[in-house]
PDB file of C-alpha atoms in Angstrom:
ATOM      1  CA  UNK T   1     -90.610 246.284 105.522  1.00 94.00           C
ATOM      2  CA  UNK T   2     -87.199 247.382 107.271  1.00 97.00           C
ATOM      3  CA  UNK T   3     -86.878 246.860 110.547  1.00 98.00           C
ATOM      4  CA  UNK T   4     -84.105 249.132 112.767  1.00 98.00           C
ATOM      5  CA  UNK T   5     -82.688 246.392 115.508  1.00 98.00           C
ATOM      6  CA  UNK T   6     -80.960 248.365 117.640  1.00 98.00           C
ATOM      7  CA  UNK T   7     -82.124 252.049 118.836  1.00 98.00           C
ATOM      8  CA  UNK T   8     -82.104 253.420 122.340  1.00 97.00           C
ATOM      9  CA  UNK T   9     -84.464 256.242 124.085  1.00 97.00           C
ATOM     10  CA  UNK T  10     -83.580 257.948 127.513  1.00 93.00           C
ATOM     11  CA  UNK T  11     -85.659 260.550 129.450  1.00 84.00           C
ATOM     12  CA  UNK T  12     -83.623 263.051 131.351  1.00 70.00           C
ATOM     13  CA  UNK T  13     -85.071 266.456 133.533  1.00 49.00           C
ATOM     14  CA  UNK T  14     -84.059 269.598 132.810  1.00 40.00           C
ATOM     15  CA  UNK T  15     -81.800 270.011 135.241  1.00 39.00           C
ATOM     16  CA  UNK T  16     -80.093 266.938 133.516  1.00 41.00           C
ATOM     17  CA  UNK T  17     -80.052 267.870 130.244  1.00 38.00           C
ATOM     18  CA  UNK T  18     -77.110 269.279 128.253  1.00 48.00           C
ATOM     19  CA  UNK T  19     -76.851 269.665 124.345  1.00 47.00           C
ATOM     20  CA  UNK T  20     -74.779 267.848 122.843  1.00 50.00           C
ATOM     21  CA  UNK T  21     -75.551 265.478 119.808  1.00 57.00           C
ATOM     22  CA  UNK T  22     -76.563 261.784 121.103  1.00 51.00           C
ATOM     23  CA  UNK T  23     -75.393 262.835 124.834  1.00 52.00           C
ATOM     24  CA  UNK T  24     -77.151 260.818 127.480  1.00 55.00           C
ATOM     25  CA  UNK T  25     -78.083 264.117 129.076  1.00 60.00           C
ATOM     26  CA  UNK T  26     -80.389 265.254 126.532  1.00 78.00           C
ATOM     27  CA  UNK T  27     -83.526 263.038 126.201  1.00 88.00           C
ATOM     28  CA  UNK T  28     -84.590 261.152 122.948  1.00 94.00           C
ATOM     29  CA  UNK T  29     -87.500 259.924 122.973  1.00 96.00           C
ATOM     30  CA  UNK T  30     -89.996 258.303 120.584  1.00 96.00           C
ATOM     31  CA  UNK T  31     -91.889 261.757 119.152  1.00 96.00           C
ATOM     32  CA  UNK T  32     -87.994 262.693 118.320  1.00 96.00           C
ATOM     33  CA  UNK T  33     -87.188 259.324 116.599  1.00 96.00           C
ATOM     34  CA  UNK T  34     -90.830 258.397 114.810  1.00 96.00           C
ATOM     35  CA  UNK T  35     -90.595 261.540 112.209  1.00 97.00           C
ATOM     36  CA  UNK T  36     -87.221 260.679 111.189  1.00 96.00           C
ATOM     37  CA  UNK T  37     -88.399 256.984 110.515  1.00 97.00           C
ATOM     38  CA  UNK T  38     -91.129 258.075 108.597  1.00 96.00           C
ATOM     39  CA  UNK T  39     -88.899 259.842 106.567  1.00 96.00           C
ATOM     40  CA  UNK T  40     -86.969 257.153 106.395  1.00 96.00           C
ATOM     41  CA  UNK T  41     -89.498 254.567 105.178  1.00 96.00           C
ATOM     42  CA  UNK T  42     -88.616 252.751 108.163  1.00 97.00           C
ATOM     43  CA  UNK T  43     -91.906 250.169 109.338  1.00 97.00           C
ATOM     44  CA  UNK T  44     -90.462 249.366 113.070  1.00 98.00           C
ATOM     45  CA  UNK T  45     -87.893 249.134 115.378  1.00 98.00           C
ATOM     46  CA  UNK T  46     -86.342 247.069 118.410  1.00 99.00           C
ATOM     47  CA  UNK T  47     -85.487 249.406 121.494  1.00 98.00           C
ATOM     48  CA  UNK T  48     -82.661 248.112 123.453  1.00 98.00           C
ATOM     49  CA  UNK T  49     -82.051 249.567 127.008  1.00 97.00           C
ATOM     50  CA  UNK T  50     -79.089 251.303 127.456  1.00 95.00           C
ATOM     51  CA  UNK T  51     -78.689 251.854 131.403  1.00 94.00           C
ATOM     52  CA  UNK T  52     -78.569 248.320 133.864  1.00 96.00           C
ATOM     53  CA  UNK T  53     -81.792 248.809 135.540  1.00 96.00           C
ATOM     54  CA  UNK T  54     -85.003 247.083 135.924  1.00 96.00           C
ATOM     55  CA  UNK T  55     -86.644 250.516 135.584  1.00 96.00           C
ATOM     56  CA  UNK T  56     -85.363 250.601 132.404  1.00 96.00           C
ATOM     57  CA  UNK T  57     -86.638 247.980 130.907  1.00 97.00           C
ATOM     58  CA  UNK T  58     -90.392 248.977 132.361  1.00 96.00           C
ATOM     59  CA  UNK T  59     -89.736 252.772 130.593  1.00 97.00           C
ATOM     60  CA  UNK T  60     -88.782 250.434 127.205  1.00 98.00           C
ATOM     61  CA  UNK T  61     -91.892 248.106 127.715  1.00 97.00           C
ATOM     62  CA  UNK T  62     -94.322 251.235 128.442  1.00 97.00           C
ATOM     63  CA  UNK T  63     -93.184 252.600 125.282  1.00 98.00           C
ATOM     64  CA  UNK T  64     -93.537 249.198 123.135  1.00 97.00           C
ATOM     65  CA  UNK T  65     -96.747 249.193 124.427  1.00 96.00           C
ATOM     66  CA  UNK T  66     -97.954 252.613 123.327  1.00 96.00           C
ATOM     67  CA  UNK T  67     -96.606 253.078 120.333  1.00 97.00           C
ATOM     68  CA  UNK T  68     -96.524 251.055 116.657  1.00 96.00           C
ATOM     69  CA  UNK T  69     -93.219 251.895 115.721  1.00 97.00           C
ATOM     70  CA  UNK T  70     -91.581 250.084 118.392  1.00 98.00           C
ATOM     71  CA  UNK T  71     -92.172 246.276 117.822  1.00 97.00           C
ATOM     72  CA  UNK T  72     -89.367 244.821 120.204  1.00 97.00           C
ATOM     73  CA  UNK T  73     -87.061 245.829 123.609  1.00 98.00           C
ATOM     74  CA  UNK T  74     -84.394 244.194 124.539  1.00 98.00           C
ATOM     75  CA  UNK T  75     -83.742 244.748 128.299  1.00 98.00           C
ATOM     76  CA  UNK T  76     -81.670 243.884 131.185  1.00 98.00           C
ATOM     77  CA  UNK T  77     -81.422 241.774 134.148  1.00 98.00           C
ATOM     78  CA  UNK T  78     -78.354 241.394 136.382  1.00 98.00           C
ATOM     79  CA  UNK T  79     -76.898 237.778 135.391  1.00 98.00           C
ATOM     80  CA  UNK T  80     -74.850 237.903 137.978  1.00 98.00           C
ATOM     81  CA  UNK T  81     -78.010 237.176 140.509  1.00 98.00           C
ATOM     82  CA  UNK T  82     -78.584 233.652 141.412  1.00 97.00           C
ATOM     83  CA  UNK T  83     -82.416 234.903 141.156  1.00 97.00           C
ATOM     84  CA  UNK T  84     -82.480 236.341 137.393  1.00 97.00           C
ATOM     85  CA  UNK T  85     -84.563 233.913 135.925  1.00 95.00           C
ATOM     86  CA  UNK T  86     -87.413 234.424 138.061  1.00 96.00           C
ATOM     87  CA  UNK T  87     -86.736 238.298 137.892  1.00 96.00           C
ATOM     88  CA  UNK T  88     -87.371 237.777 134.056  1.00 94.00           C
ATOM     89  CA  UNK T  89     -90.688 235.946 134.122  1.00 92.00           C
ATOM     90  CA  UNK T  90     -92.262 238.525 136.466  1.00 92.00           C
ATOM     91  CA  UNK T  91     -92.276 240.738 132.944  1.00 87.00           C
ATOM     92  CA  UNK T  92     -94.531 237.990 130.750  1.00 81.00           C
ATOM     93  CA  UNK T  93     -94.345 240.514 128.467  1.00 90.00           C
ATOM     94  CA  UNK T  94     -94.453 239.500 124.737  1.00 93.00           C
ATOM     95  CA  UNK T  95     -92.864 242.571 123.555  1.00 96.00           C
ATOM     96  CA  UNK T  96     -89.251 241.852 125.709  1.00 97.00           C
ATOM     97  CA  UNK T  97     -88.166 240.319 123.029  1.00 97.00           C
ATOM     98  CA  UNK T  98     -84.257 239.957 124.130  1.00 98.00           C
ATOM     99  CA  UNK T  99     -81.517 240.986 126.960  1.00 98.00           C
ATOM    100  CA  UNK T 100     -78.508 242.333 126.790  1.00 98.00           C
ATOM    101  CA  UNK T 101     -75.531 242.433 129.681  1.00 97.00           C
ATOM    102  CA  UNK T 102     -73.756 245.840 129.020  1.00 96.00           C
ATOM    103  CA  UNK T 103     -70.538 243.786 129.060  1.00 96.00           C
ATOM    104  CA  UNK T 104     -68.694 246.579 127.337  1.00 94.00           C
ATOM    105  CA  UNK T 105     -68.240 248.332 130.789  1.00 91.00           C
ATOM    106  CA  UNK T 106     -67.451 244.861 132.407  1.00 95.00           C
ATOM    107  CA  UNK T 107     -64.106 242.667 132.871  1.00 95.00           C
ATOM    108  CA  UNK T 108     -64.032 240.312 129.999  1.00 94.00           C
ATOM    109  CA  UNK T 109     -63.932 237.286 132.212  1.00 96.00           C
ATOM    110  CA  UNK T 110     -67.627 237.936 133.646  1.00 98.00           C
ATOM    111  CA  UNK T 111     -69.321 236.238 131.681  1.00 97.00           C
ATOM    112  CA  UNK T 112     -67.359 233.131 132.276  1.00 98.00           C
ATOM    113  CA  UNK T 113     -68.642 233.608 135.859  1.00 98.00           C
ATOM    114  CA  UNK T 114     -70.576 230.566 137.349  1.00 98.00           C
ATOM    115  CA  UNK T 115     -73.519 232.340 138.009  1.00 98.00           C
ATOM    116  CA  UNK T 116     -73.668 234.427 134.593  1.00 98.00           C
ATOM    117  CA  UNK T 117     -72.984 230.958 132.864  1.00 98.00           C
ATOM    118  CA  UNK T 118     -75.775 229.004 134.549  1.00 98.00           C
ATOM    119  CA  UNK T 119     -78.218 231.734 133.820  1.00 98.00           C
ATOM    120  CA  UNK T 120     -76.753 232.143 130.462  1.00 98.00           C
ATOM    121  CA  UNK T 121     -77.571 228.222 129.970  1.00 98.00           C
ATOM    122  CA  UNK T 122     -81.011 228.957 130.870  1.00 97.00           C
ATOM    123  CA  UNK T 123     -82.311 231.579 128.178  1.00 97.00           C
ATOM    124  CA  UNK T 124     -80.599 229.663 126.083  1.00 97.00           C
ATOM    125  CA  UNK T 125     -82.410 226.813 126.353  1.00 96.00           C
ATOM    126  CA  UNK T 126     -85.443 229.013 126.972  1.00 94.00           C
ATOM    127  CA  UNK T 127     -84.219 230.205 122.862  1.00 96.00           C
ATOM    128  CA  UNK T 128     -84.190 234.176 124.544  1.00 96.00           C
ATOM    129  CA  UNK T 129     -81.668 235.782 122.742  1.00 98.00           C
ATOM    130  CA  UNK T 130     -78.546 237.693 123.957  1.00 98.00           C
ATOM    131  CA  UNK T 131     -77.504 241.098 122.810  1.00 99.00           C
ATOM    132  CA  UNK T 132     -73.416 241.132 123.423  1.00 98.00           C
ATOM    133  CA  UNK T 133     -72.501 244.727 123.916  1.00 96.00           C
ATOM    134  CA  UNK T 134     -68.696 243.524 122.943  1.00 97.00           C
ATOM    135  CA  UNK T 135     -65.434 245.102 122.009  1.00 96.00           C
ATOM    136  CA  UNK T 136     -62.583 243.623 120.655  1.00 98.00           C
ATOM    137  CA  UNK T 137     -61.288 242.475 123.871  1.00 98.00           C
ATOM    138  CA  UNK T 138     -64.384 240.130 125.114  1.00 98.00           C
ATOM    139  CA  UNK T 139     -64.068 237.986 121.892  1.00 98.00           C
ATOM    140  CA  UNK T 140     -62.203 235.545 123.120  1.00 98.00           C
ATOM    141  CA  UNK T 141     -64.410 234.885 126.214  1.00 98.00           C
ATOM    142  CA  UNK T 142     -67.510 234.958 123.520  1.00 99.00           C
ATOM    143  CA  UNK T 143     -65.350 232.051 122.047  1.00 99.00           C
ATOM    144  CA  UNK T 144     -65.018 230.262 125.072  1.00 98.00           C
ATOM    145  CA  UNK T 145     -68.665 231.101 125.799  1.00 98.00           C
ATOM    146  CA  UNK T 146     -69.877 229.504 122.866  1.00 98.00           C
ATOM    147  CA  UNK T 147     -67.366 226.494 123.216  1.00 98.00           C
ATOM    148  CA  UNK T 148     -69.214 226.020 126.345  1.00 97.00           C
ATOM    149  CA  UNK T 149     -72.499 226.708 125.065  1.00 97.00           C
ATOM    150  CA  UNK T 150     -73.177 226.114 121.419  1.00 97.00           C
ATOM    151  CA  UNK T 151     -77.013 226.406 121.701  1.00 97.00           C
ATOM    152  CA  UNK T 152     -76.877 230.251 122.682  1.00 98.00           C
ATOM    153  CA  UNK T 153     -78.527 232.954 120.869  1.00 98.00           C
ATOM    154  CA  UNK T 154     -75.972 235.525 120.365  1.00 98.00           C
ATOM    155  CA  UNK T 155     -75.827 238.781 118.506  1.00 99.00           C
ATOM    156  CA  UNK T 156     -72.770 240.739 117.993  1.00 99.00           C
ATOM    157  CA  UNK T 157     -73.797 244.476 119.066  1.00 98.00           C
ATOM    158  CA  UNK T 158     -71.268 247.052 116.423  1.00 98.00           C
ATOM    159  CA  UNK T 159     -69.406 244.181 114.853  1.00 99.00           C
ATOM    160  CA  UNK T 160     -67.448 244.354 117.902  1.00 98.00           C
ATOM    161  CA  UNK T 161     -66.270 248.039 117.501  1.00 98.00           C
ATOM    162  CA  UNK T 162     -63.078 246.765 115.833  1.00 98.00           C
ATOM    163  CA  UNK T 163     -60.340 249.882 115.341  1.00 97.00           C
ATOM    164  CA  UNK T 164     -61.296 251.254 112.490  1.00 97.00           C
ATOM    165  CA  UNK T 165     -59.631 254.742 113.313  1.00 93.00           C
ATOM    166  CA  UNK T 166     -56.334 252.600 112.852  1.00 95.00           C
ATOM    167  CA  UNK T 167     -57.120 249.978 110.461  1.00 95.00           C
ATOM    168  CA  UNK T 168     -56.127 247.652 112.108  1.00 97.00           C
ATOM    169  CA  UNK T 169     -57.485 244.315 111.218  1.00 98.00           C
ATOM    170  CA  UNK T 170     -56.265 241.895 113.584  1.00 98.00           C
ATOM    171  CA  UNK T 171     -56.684 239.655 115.799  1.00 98.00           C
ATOM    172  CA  UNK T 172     -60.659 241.483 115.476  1.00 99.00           C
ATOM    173  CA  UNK T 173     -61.149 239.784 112.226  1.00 99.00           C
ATOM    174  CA  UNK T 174     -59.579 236.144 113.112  1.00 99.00           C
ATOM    175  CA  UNK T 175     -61.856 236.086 116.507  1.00 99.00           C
ATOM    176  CA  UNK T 176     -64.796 237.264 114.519  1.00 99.00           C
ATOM    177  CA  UNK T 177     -64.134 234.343 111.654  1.00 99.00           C
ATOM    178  CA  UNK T 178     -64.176 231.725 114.395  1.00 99.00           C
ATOM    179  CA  UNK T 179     -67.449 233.532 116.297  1.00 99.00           C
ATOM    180  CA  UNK T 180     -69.232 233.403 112.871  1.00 99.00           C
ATOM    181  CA  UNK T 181     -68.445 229.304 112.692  1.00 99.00           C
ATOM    182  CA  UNK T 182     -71.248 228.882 115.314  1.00 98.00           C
ATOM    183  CA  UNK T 183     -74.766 229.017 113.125  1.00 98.00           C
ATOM    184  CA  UNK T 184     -76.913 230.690 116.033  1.00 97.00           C
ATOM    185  CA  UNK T 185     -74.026 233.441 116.296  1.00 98.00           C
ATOM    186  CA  UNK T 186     -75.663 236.969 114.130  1.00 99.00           C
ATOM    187  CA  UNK T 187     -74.009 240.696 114.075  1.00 99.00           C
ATOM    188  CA  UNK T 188     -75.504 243.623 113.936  1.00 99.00           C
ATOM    189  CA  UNK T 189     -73.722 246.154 112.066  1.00 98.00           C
ATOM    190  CA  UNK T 190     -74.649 249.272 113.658  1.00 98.00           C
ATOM    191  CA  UNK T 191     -72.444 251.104 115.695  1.00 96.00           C
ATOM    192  CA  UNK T 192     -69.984 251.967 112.906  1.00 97.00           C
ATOM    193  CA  UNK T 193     -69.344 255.463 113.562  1.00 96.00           C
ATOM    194  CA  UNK T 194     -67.144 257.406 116.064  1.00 91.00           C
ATOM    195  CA  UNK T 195     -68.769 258.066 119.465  1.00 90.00           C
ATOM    196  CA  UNK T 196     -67.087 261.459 119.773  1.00 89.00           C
ATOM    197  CA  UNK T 197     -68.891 264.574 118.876  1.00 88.00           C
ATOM    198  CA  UNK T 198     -67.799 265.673 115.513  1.00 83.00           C
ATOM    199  CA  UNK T 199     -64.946 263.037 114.940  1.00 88.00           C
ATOM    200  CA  UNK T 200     -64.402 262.360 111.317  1.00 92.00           C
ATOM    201  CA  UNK T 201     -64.972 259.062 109.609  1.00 95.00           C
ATOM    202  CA  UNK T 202     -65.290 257.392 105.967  1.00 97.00           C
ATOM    203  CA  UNK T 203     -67.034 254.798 103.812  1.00 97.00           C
ATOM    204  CA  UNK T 204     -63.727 253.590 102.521  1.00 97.00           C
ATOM    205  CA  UNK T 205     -62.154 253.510 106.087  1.00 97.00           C
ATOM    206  CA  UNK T 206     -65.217 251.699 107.646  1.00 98.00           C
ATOM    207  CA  UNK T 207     -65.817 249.516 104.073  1.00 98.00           C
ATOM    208  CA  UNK T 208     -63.392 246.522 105.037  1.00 98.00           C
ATOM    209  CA  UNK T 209     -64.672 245.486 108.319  1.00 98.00           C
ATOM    210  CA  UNK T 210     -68.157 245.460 106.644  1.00 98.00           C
ATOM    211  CA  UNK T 211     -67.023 243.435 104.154  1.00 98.00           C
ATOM    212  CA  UNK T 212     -65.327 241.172 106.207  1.00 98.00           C
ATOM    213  CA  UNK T 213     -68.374 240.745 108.204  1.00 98.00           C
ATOM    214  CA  UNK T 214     -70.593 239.654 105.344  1.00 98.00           C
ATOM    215  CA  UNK T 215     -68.230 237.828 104.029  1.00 98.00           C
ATOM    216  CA  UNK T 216     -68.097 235.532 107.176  1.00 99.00           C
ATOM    217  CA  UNK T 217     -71.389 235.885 108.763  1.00 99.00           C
ATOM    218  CA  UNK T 218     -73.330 236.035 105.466  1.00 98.00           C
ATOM    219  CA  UNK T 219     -76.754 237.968 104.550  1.00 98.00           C
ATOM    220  CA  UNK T 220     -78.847 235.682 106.647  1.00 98.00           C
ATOM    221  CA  UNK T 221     -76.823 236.774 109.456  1.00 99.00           C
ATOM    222  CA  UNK T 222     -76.222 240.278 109.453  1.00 98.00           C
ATOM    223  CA  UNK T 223     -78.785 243.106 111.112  1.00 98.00           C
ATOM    224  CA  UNK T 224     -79.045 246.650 109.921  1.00 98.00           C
ATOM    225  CA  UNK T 225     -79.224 248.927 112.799  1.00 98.00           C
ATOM    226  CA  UNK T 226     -78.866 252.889 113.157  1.00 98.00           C
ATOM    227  CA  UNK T 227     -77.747 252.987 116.776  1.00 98.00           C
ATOM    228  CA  UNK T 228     -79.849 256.155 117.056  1.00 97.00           C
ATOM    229  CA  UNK T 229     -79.046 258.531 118.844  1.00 96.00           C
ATOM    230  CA  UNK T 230     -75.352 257.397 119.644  1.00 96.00           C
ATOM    231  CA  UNK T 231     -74.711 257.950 116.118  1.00 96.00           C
ATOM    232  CA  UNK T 232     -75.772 261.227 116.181  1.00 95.00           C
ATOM    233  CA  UNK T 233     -72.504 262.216 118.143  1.00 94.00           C
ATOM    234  CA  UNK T 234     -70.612 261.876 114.486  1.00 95.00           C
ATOM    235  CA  UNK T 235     -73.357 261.772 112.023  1.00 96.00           C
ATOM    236  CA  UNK T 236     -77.293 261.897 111.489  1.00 96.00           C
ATOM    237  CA  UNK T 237     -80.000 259.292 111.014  1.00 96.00           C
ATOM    238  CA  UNK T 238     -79.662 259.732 106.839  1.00 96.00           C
ATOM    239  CA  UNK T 239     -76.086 259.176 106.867  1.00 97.00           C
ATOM    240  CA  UNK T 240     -76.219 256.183 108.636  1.00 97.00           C
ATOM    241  CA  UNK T 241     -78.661 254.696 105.898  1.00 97.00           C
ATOM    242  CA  UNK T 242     -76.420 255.788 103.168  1.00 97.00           C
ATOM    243  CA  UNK T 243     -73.902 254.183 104.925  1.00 97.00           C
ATOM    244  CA  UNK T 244     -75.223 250.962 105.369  1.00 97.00           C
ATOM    245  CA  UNK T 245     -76.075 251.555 101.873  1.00 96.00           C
ATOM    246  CA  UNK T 246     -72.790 251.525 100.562  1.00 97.00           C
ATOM    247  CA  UNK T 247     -71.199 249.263 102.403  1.00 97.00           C
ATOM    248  CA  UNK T 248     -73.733 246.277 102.816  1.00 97.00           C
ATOM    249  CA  UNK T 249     -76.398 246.618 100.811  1.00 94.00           C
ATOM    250  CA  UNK T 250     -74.696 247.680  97.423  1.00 92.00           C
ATOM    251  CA  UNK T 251     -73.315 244.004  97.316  1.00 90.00           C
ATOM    252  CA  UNK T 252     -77.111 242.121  97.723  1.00 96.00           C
ATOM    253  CA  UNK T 253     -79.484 240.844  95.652  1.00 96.00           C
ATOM    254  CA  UNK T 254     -83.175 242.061  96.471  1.00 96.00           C
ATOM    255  CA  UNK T 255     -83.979 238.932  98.521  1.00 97.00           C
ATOM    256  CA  UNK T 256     -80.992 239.280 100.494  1.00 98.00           C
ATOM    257  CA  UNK T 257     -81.967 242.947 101.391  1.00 97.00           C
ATOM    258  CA  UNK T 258     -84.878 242.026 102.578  1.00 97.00           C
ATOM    259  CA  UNK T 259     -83.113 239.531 105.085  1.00 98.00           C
ATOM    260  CA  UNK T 260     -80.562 242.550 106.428  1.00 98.00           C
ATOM    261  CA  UNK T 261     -83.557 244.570 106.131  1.00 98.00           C
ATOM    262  CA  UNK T 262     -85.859 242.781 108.065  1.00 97.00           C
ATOM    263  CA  UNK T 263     -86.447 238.743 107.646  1.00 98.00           C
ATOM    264  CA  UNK T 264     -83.001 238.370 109.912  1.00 98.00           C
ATOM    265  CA  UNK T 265     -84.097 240.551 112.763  1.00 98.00           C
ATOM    266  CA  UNK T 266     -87.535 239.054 112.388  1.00 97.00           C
ATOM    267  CA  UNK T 267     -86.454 235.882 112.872  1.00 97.00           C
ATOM    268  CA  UNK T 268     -83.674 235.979 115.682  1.00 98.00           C
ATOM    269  CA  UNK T 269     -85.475 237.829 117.634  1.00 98.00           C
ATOM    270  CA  UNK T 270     -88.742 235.918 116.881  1.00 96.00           C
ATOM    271  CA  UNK T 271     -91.468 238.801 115.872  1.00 95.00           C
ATOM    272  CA  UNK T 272     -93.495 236.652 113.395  1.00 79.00           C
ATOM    273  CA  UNK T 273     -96.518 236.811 115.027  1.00 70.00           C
ATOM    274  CA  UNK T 274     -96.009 240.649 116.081  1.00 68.00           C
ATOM    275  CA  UNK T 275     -95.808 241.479 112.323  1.00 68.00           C
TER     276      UNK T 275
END
């Protein structure tokens, strides 16, 4: 089984919609993405919202209910609001699986804020896992997040969309080494190509950060995800797979694929019993 753990729909009119390859004005939806899975020989996948709504997360939950494919959502709920907690169990839906913050368009230091921490505190001791939508600068408040909170269930969205246009390594790979030191810390890598239509990447360009990745973070805590459609703004659903291909799985032994594959996202985000 291979599982894709992070993939996004959107819905937009046609007065909204414009072409352009993985634009959020063009809507992707799952009769676009189940053929290409098929294809694909992939069994499922975990839909994670991509606008900070709670609208969004009933479109993602409507879908999870209606069609196979999609065994997972991870949603969204403003952390920031003393009442999030009790926003969250108004769902008591087994298929929100996750949340994720959309930090990434945030100041680093919120989620150091009171509020986000004690809410923060309480999925984690709830064991409801966080999606961290980070860039290179939030890694040092991750650090100081998980300083603070050790129990957390974190994954790193992208590896952290580290430079790779540059190649520059550091100080990416030194906060990612000390992230990986916490055992309930997991990345997804997904994310690894330019969002900008057409840019130009490579395997050999993107290879090291990969590798560094694995290295630190190990099989049994690495994700494969296509980040479908965003990906589709520099590349298509196939090259994503070969990518992956060539820069994780090349380097595993069959039982080890099956944890990028599928046993890793399985078990983080907790879908025994939905398989």
């Amino acid at each position: 089984m291979i599982i894709d753990s992070h993939q996004h729909f959107w819905r937009k009119t046609y007065e909204e919609v414009d072409h352009s390859p993985g634009s959020k004005s063009h809507s992707y939806l799952p009769e676009h993405l189940e053929p290409i899975l098929h294809e694909h020989s992939i069994n499922k996948t975990i839909a994670v919202q991509a606008s900070p709504t709670l609208e969004e997360n009933e479109f993602l939950l409507h879908i999870a209910r209606t069609r196979k494919e999609v065994i997972g959502v991870v949603g969204w709920v403003e952390l920031d609001d003393p009442q999030a907690i009790q926003t969250l169990a108004t769902y008591k839906n087994p298929h929100l699986v996750g949340i994720r913050p959309m930090i990434q368009d945030l100041p680093s230091e919120w989620l150091l804020k009171d509020t986000v921490l004690l809410n923060l505190n309480k999925l984690a001791d709830e064991r409801i896992p966080i999606d961290l939508q980070a860039n290179p600068r939030h890694l040092p408040v991750i650090l100081e997040l998980l300083e603070k909170m050790p129990h957390i269930h974190c994954v790193i969205d992208h590896i952290a969309k580290p430079p790779i246009d540059t190649g520059q390594m550091e100080p990416w790979a030194s906060h990612m080494r000390k992230i990986a030191e916490y055992p309930n810390t997991v990345c997804k890598v997904s994310g690894l190509v330019p969002e900008k239509v057409g840019a130009s990447w490579t395997t050999k360009r993107i290879f090291p950060y990969v590798k560094l990745v694995l290295d630190i973070f190990g099989p049994k805590r690495v994700m494969f995800g296509s980040d479908w459609p965003v990906c589709l703004k520099s590349a298509s659903y196939p090259e994503v797979i070969q990518l992956f291909e060539d820069t994780v799985t090349s380097q595993l032994s069959v039982s080890e694929r099956k944890d990028v594959y599928c046993n890793n996202a399985k078990r983080f985000y907790r879908l025994e019993d939905s398989l």
